[in-house]
Coordinates of N, CA and C and ligand atoms in Angstrom, one line a residue:
M151 N -31.4 100.8 38.2 CA -32.1 100.1 37.0 C -32.5 98.6 37.5
K152 N -34.0 98.5 37.5 CA -34.3 97.2 38.2 C -35.1 96.3 37.2
I153 N -34.6 95.0 37.0 CA -35.0 94.2 36.0 C -35.5 92.9 36.6
A154 N -36.7 92.6 36.3 CA -37.4 91.2 36.9 C -37.2 90.2 35.9
I155 N -36.6 89.0 36.6 CA -36.3 87.8 35.4 C -37.7 87.0 35.9
I156 N -38.4 86.2 35.1 CA -39.4 85.4 35.5 C -39.5 84.0 34.7
N157 N -39.1 83.0 35.2 CA -38.9 81.6 34.8 C -40.4 80.7 35.1
G158 N -41.0 80.2 33.9 CA -42.0 79.7 34.1 C -42.1 78.0 34.1
P159 N -42.9 77.2 34.0 CA -42.7 75.6 34.6 C -41.5 75.2 34.0
N160 N -41.0 74.2 35.2 CA -40.3 73.2 34.9 C -38.6 74.0 34.8
L161 N -38.5 74.9 34.7 CA -37.1 75.9 34.7 C -36.2 75.7 35.9
N162 N -37.1 75.3 37.0 CA -36.4 74.8 37.9 C -35.4 73.8 37.9
L163 N -35.8 72.9 37.1 CA -34.8 71.7 36.7 C -33.9 72.2 35.9
L164 N -33.5 73.4 35.7 CA -32.1 73.9 34.7 C -31.1 73.0 35.2
G165 N -30.0 72.8 34.5 CA -28.6 72.0 35.2 C -28.9 70.7 35.9
K166 N -30.3 70.2 35.7 CA -30.5 68.9 36.8 C -30.9 67.8 35.4
R167 N -31.6 68.2 34.6 CA -31.8 67.1 33.4 C -32.0 67.7 32.0
E168 N -31.5 67.0 31.0 CA -31.9 67.4 29.8 C -30.5 68.5 29.4
P169 N -29.3 68.3 29.9 CA -28.5 68.9 29.6 C -28.0 69.2 28.1
E170 N -28.4 68.3 27.3 CA -28.2 68.4 25.6 C -29.1 69.8 25.3
V171 N -30.1 69.9 25.8 CA -31.0 71.0 25.2 C -31.0 72.4 25.9
Y172 N -30.8 72.3 27.5 CA -30.6 73.5 28.2 C -29.7 73.7 28.9
G173 N -28.4 72.9 28.6 CA -27.1 73.2 29.4 C -27.1 72.5 30.9
S174 N -25.9 72.8 31.5 CA -25.8 72.2 32.6 C -25.6 73.1 33.7
Q175 N -26.1 74.3 33.7 CA -25.9 75.3 34.5 C -27.4 75.3 35.1
T176 N -27.4 75.5 36.8 CA -28.7 76.0 37.4 C -29.1 77.3 37.0
F177 N -30.3 77.8 37.3 CA -30.5 79.2 36.8 C -29.7 80.2 38.0
E178 N -29.9 79.6 39.2 CA -29.3 80.2 40.3 C -27.7 80.5 40.1
M179 N -27.2 79.7 39.5 CA -25.4 79.7 38.9 C -25.3 81.2 38.1
Y180 N -26.4 80.9 37.1 CA -26.3 81.7 36.1 C -26.5 83.2 36.5
L181 N -27.5 83.2 37.6 CA -27.9 84.5 38.0 C -26.7 85.6 38.8
E182 N -25.8 84.3 39.3 CA -24.6 85.0 40.1 C -24.0 85.7 39.2
E183 N -23.6 85.0 37.5 CA -22.7 85.6 36.7 C -23.6 86.9 36.3
L184 N -25.0 87.0 35.8 CA -25.5 88.2 35.6 C -25.3 89.2 36.4
R185 N -25.3 88.8 38.0 CA -25.3 90.0 38.9 C -23.9 90.6 38.9
K186 N -22.8 89.7 38.6 CA -21.5 90.3 38.5 C -21.1 91.0 37.0
E187 N -22.0 90.7 36.1 CA -21.7 91.2 34.8 C -22.6 92.7 34.7
F188 N -23.6 92.4 35.6 CA -24.4 94.0 35.6 C -24.3 94.4 37.1
P189 N -23.3 94.9 37.7 CA -23.4 95.3 39.0 C -24.4 96.7 39.3
D190 N -24.7 97.2 38.5 CA -25.5 98.3 38.5 C -27.0 98.0 38.4
V191 N -27.4 96.8 38.1 CA -28.8 96.2 37.8 C -29.3 95.5 38.9
A192 N -30.3 96.1 39.5 CA -31.0 95.1 40.8 C -32.1 93.9 40.2
F193 N -31.5 92.9 40.2 CA -32.2 92.0 39.8 C -33.2 91.0 40.6
D194 N -34.4 91.0 40.3 CA -35.5 90.1 41.3 C -35.7 89.2 40.1
Y195 N -35.5 87.8 41.0 CA -35.8 86.6 40.4 C -37.0 85.9 40.7
F196 N -37.8 85.4 39.9 CA -39.2 84.5 40.3 C -39.1 83.5 39.3
Q197 N -39.5 82.1 40.0 CA -39.7 81.2 39.0 C -41.1 80.6 39.6
S198 N -41.9 80.2 38.8 CA -42.9 79.2 39.4 C -43.5 78.2 38.3
N199 N -44.2 76.9 38.8 CA -44.9 76.1 37.9 C -46.1 76.3 37.8
V200 N -46.5 77.4 38.4 CA -48.3 77.8 38.7 C -48.6 78.9 37.8
E201 N -49.3 78.9 36.5 CA -49.7 79.9 35.7 C -50.0 81.2 36.7
G202 N -51.0 80.9 37.4 CA -51.5 82.3 38.3 C -50.6 83.0 39.1
E203 N -49.5 82.3 39.7 CA -48.3 82.9 40.5 C -47.6 83.7 39.3
L204 N -47.6 83.2 38.1 CA -46.8 84.1 37.0 C -47.3 85.3 36.8
V205 N -48.8 84.9 36.6 CA -49.5 86.5 36.3 C -49.7 87.4 37.6
N206 N -49.6 86.9 38.5 CA -49.4 87.6 39.7 C -48.0 88.4 40.0
F207 N -47.1 87.6 39.5 CA -45.7 88.3 39.3 C -45.5 89.4 38.5
I208 N -46.1 88.9 37.5 CA -46.0 90.0 36.1 C -46.8 91.3 36.6
H209 N -48.2 91.0 37.3 CA -48.7 92.4 37.8 C -47.7 92.9 38.8
D210 N -47.3 92.3 39.6 CA -46.5 92.8 40.8 C -45.2 93.8 40.3
S211 N -44.6 93.2 39.4 CA -43.2 93.9 38.6 C -43.4 95.0 37.6
G212 N -44.8 94.7 37.2 CA -45.1 95.5 35.6 C -45.4 97.0 36.1
F213 N -45.4 97.5 36.8 CA -45.7 98.8 37.5 C -44.3 99.5 38.1
T214 N -43.4 98.5 38.7 CA -42.1 99.1 39.5 C -40.7 98.9 38.8
H215 N -41.0 98.1 37.7 CA -39.5 97.6 37.3 C -39.3 98.1 35.9
D216 N -38.0 98.2 35.7 CA -37.6 99.2 34.3 C -37.7 98.1 32.9
G217 N -37.6 96.5 33.2 CA -37.7 95.7 32.5 C -38.2 94.5 33.2
I218 N -38.8 93.7 32.4 CA -39.1 92.0 32.4 C -38.8 91.2 31.3
I219 N -37.9 90.2 32.1 CA -37.5 89.1 31.1 C -38.2 87.9 31.5
L220 N -38.7 87.6 30.2 CA -39.7 86.2 30.8 C -39.6 85.1 30.0
N221 N -39.3 83.7 30.6 CA -39.2 82.6 29.9 C -40.4 82.1 30.5
G222 N -41.3 82.1 29.4 CA -42.9 81.5 30.2 C -42.7 80.0 29.9
G223 N -41.5 79.3 29.5 CA -41.7 77.9 29.7 C -42.9 77.3 28.8
A224 N -43.5 76.3 29.1 CA -44.4 75.9 28.3 C -45.8 76.6 28.1
Y225 N -46.1 77.4 29.3 CA -46.9 78.4 28.9 C -46.9 79.5 28.0
T226 N -45.6 79.6 27.3 CA -45.7 80.3 26.3 C -46.6 80.0 24.9
H227 N -46.8 78.6 25.0 CA -47.6 78.3 23.8 C -49.1 78.0 24.1
T228 N -49.4 78.2 25.2 CA -50.9 77.9 25.8 C -51.4 79.2 26.5
S229 N -50.5 80.2 27.0 CA -51.4 80.8 28.0 C -51.9 82.2 27.7
V230 N -53.3 82.2 27.3 CA -53.9 83.5 27.0 C -53.5 84.5 28.4
A231 N -53.7 83.9 29.6 CA -53.8 84.7 30.8 C -52.3 85.4 30.9
I232 N -51.2 84.9 30.3 CA -50.0 85.4 30.5 C -49.8 86.4 29.5
R233 N -50.5 86.2 28.4 CA -50.5 87.1 27.2 C -51.1 88.3 27.9
D234 N -52.3 88.2 28.5 CA -53.3 89.4 28.7 C -52.4 90.2 29.9
A235 N -51.8 89.5 30.6 CA -51.0 90.1 31.9 C -50.1 90.7 31.3
I236 N -49.2 90.5 30.1 CA -48.1 91.4 29.5 C -48.9 92.5 29.1
A237 N -50.0 92.7 28.3 CA -50.6 93.6 27.6 C -51.3 94.7 28.7
G238 N -51.4 94.0 29.9 CA -52.2 94.9 30.9 C -51.3 95.7 32.0
I239 N -49.7 95.6 31.8 CA -48.5 96.2 32.7 C -48.1 97.4 31.6
R240 N -47.2 98.0 32.1 CA -46.7 99.3 31.7 C -45.0 98.9 31.5
T241 N -44.7 98.3 32.3 CA -43.1 97.6 31.8 C -43.0 97.0 30.8
R242 N -42.0 96.9 30.0 CA -41.8 96.2 28.6 C -41.3 95.0 29.1
V243 N -41.6 94.1 28.2 CA -41.1 92.5 28.5 C -40.1 92.2 27.2
V244 N -39.2 91.5 27.6 CA -38.5 90.7 26.5 C -38.7 89.3 26.9
E245 N -39.1 88.4 25.8 CA -39.4 87.1 25.6 C -38.1 86.3 25.6
V246 N -37.5 85.4 26.6 CA -36.5 84.9 26.2 C -36.8 83.1 26.2
H247 N -36.1 82.4 25.3 CA -36.2 81.3 25.4 C -34.8 80.3 25.2
I248 N -34.3 79.6 25.8 CA -32.8 78.9 25.8 C -32.7 78.4 24.5
S249 N -33.6 77.4 24.2 CA -33.6 76.7 23.1 C -34.2 77.4 22.1
N250 N -33.9 77.1 20.6 CA -34.6 77.6 19.4 C -35.9 76.9 19.5
I251 N -36.9 77.6 19.8 CA -38.3 77.1 19.5 C -38.8 76.5 18.2
Y252 N -38.0 77.5 17.2 CA -38.6 76.9 15.9 C -37.7 76.1 15.5
A253 N -36.9 75.3 15.8 CA -36.1 74.1 15.6 C -36.6 73.1 16.4
R254 N -37.7 73.1 17.2 CA -38.4 71.9 17.7 C -39.6 71.7 17.6
E255 N -40.4 70.8 18.1 CA -41.9 70.4 17.6 C -42.4 71.5 17.3
E256 N -43.6 71.2 16.2 CA -44.3 72.2 15.8 C -45.4 73.1 16.9
F257 N -45.8 72.3 17.7 CA -46.4 73.1 18.8 C -45.8 74.1 19.5
R258 N -44.2 74.1 19.3 CA -43.4 75.0 20.2 C -43.1 76.3 19.4
H259 N -43.8 76.2 18.0 CA -43.5 77.3 16.8 C -44.6 78.6 17.0
T260 N -45.5 78.2 18.0 CA -46.3 79.6 18.1 C -46.2 79.8 19.9
S261 N -45.9 81.0 19.8 CA -46.1 81.7 20.9 C -47.3 82.7 21.0
L262 N -48.0 82.4 22.3 CA -49.2 83.3 22.2 C -48.8 84.7 23.1
T263 N -47.6 84.7 23.7 CA -47.1 85.9 24.4 C -46.2 86.8 23.5
A264 N -45.7 86.5 22.5 CA -44.5 87.0 21.7 C -45.1 88.5 21.2
A265 N -46.5 88.3 20.9 CA -47.2 89.6 20.1 C -47.0 90.6 21.3
K266 N -47.1 90.4 22.6 CA -47.4 91.5 23.7 C -45.8 92.0 24.3
A267 N -45.0 91.0 23.6 CA -43.7 91.3 24.2 C -42.8 92.3 23.2
V268 N -42.0 92.9 23.6 CA -41.2 94.1 22.9 C -40.0 93.4 21.7
G269 N -39.9 92.0 22.1 CA -39.0 91.3 21.2 C -39.0 90.2 21.9
V270 N -38.4 89.1 21.2 CA -37.9 87.7 21.4 C -36.4 87.3 21.2
I271 N -36.1 86.4 22.1 CA -34.6 86.1 21.8 C -34.9 84.6 22.2
T272 N -34.6 83.5 21.1 CA -34.5 82.3 21.2 C -33.6 81.3 20.5
G273 N -32.8 80.6 21.4 CA -32.1 79.7 20.8 C -30.6 80.1 21.3
L274 N -30.5 80.9 21.7 CA -29.0 81.3 22.4 C -28.6 81.0 23.6
G275 N -29.3 80.0 24.1 CA -28.9 79.5 25.4 C -29.0 80.5 26.5
M276 N -28.3 80.2 27.5 CA -28.7 81.4 28.8 C -28.2 82.7 28.4
K277 N -27.2 82.8 27.4 CA -26.9 83.9 27.0 C -27.9 84.9 26.6
G278 N -29.3 84.5 26.3 CA -30.2 85.2 25.8 C -30.8 86.2 26.7
Y279 N -30.5 85.7 28.2 CA -30.9 86.5 29.4 C -30.0 87.7 29.5
A280 N -28.6 87.7 29.1 CA -27.7 88.6 29.4 C -28.2 89.9 28.2
L281 N -28.5 89.2 27.1 CA -28.6 90.1 25.7 C -29.9 90.6 26.1
A282 N -31.0 90.2 26.5 CA -32.2 90.9 27.3 C -31.9 92.0 27.9
V283 N -31.0 92.0 29.1 CA -30.6 92.9 30.1 C -30.1 94.0 29.2
R284 N -29.1 93.8 28.3 CA -28.5 94.6 27.6 C -29.6 95.8 26.7
F285 N -30.6 95.0 26.1 CA -31.5 95.7 25.7 C -32.0 96.7 26.3
F286 N -32.3 96.5 27.7 CA -33.1 97.2 28.8 C -31.9 98.6 29.3
L287 N -30.9 98.4 29.1 CA -29.6 99.4 29.7 C -29.8 100.5 28.9
P288 N -29.6 101.7 29.6 CA -29.6 103.2 28.9 C -28.8 103.3 27.9
Ligands
CA2_274 O1 -36.2 76.8 25.4 C1 -36.8 77.3 26.4 O2 -36.5 78.2 27.3 C2 -38.4 77.0 26.7 O3 -39.2 78.0 27.1 C3 -38.2 76.0 27.6 C4 -39.6 75.1 28.0 C5 -40.2 74.6 26.8 O4 -41.5 74.2 27.2 C6 -40.3 76.0 25.8 O5 -41.2 75.2 24.9 C7 -39.2 76.4 25.5 C8 -39.2 73.9 28.9 C9 -38.7 74.4 30.2 C10 -38.2 73.0 30.8 O6 -36.7 73.0 31.2 C11 -36.2 71.8 31.7 C12 -35.0 72.0 32.2 C13 -34.3 71.0 32.6 C14 -34.9 69.7 32.6 C15 -36.2 69.6 32.1 C16 -36.8 70.6 31.7

C-alpha cells in the first residue's frame, strides 16, 4: 500500500510557530509515528509552498499511489488549479486540516478542493492524518 501525504504552504512551520493552533510537533516527527503505526504502508511525503509544485506532485502520485492525503493549507480556500488536479487523477484524495476550518475565520469555511476529495477530516489535530490512512487500508 502506497500513500502520498501532501502538505501545502506554511505547513513546514509546524512545531515552530502557533502551537496553540497547530500543536508542537513538526510534521517530520509525526511522520515517524505514522511509519511505526502503519509498518505496511509506504509513505511518500511532499511539502511545498508553491502551488504549481503541489499540482505537479498530485499529478505524479495520482496514478501510482493507493491514496493521497492532502492538506492544501491556505490553497484549500483559493486554488482552482489544485481542485482541477484532484479531479484529473485516478487516486482518491482525503482532505485533512489540523484545525477546524469551520471554527475559524469565515474565509476558511470554503474549500474549493473538498468537493473533488472523497472526504474531509478537519479539526482533529495531527490525528486526522492517521484517520485518513485508516480510510485507505483494506
Ligand atoms: O488547519 C489546517 O490544517 C489548515 O490547512 C492550515 C493552513 C490554513 O491556511 C488552513 O486554513 C487550515 C495554514 C497552515 C499554516 O501552518 C502553520 C503552522 C505553524 C505556524 C504557522 C503556520
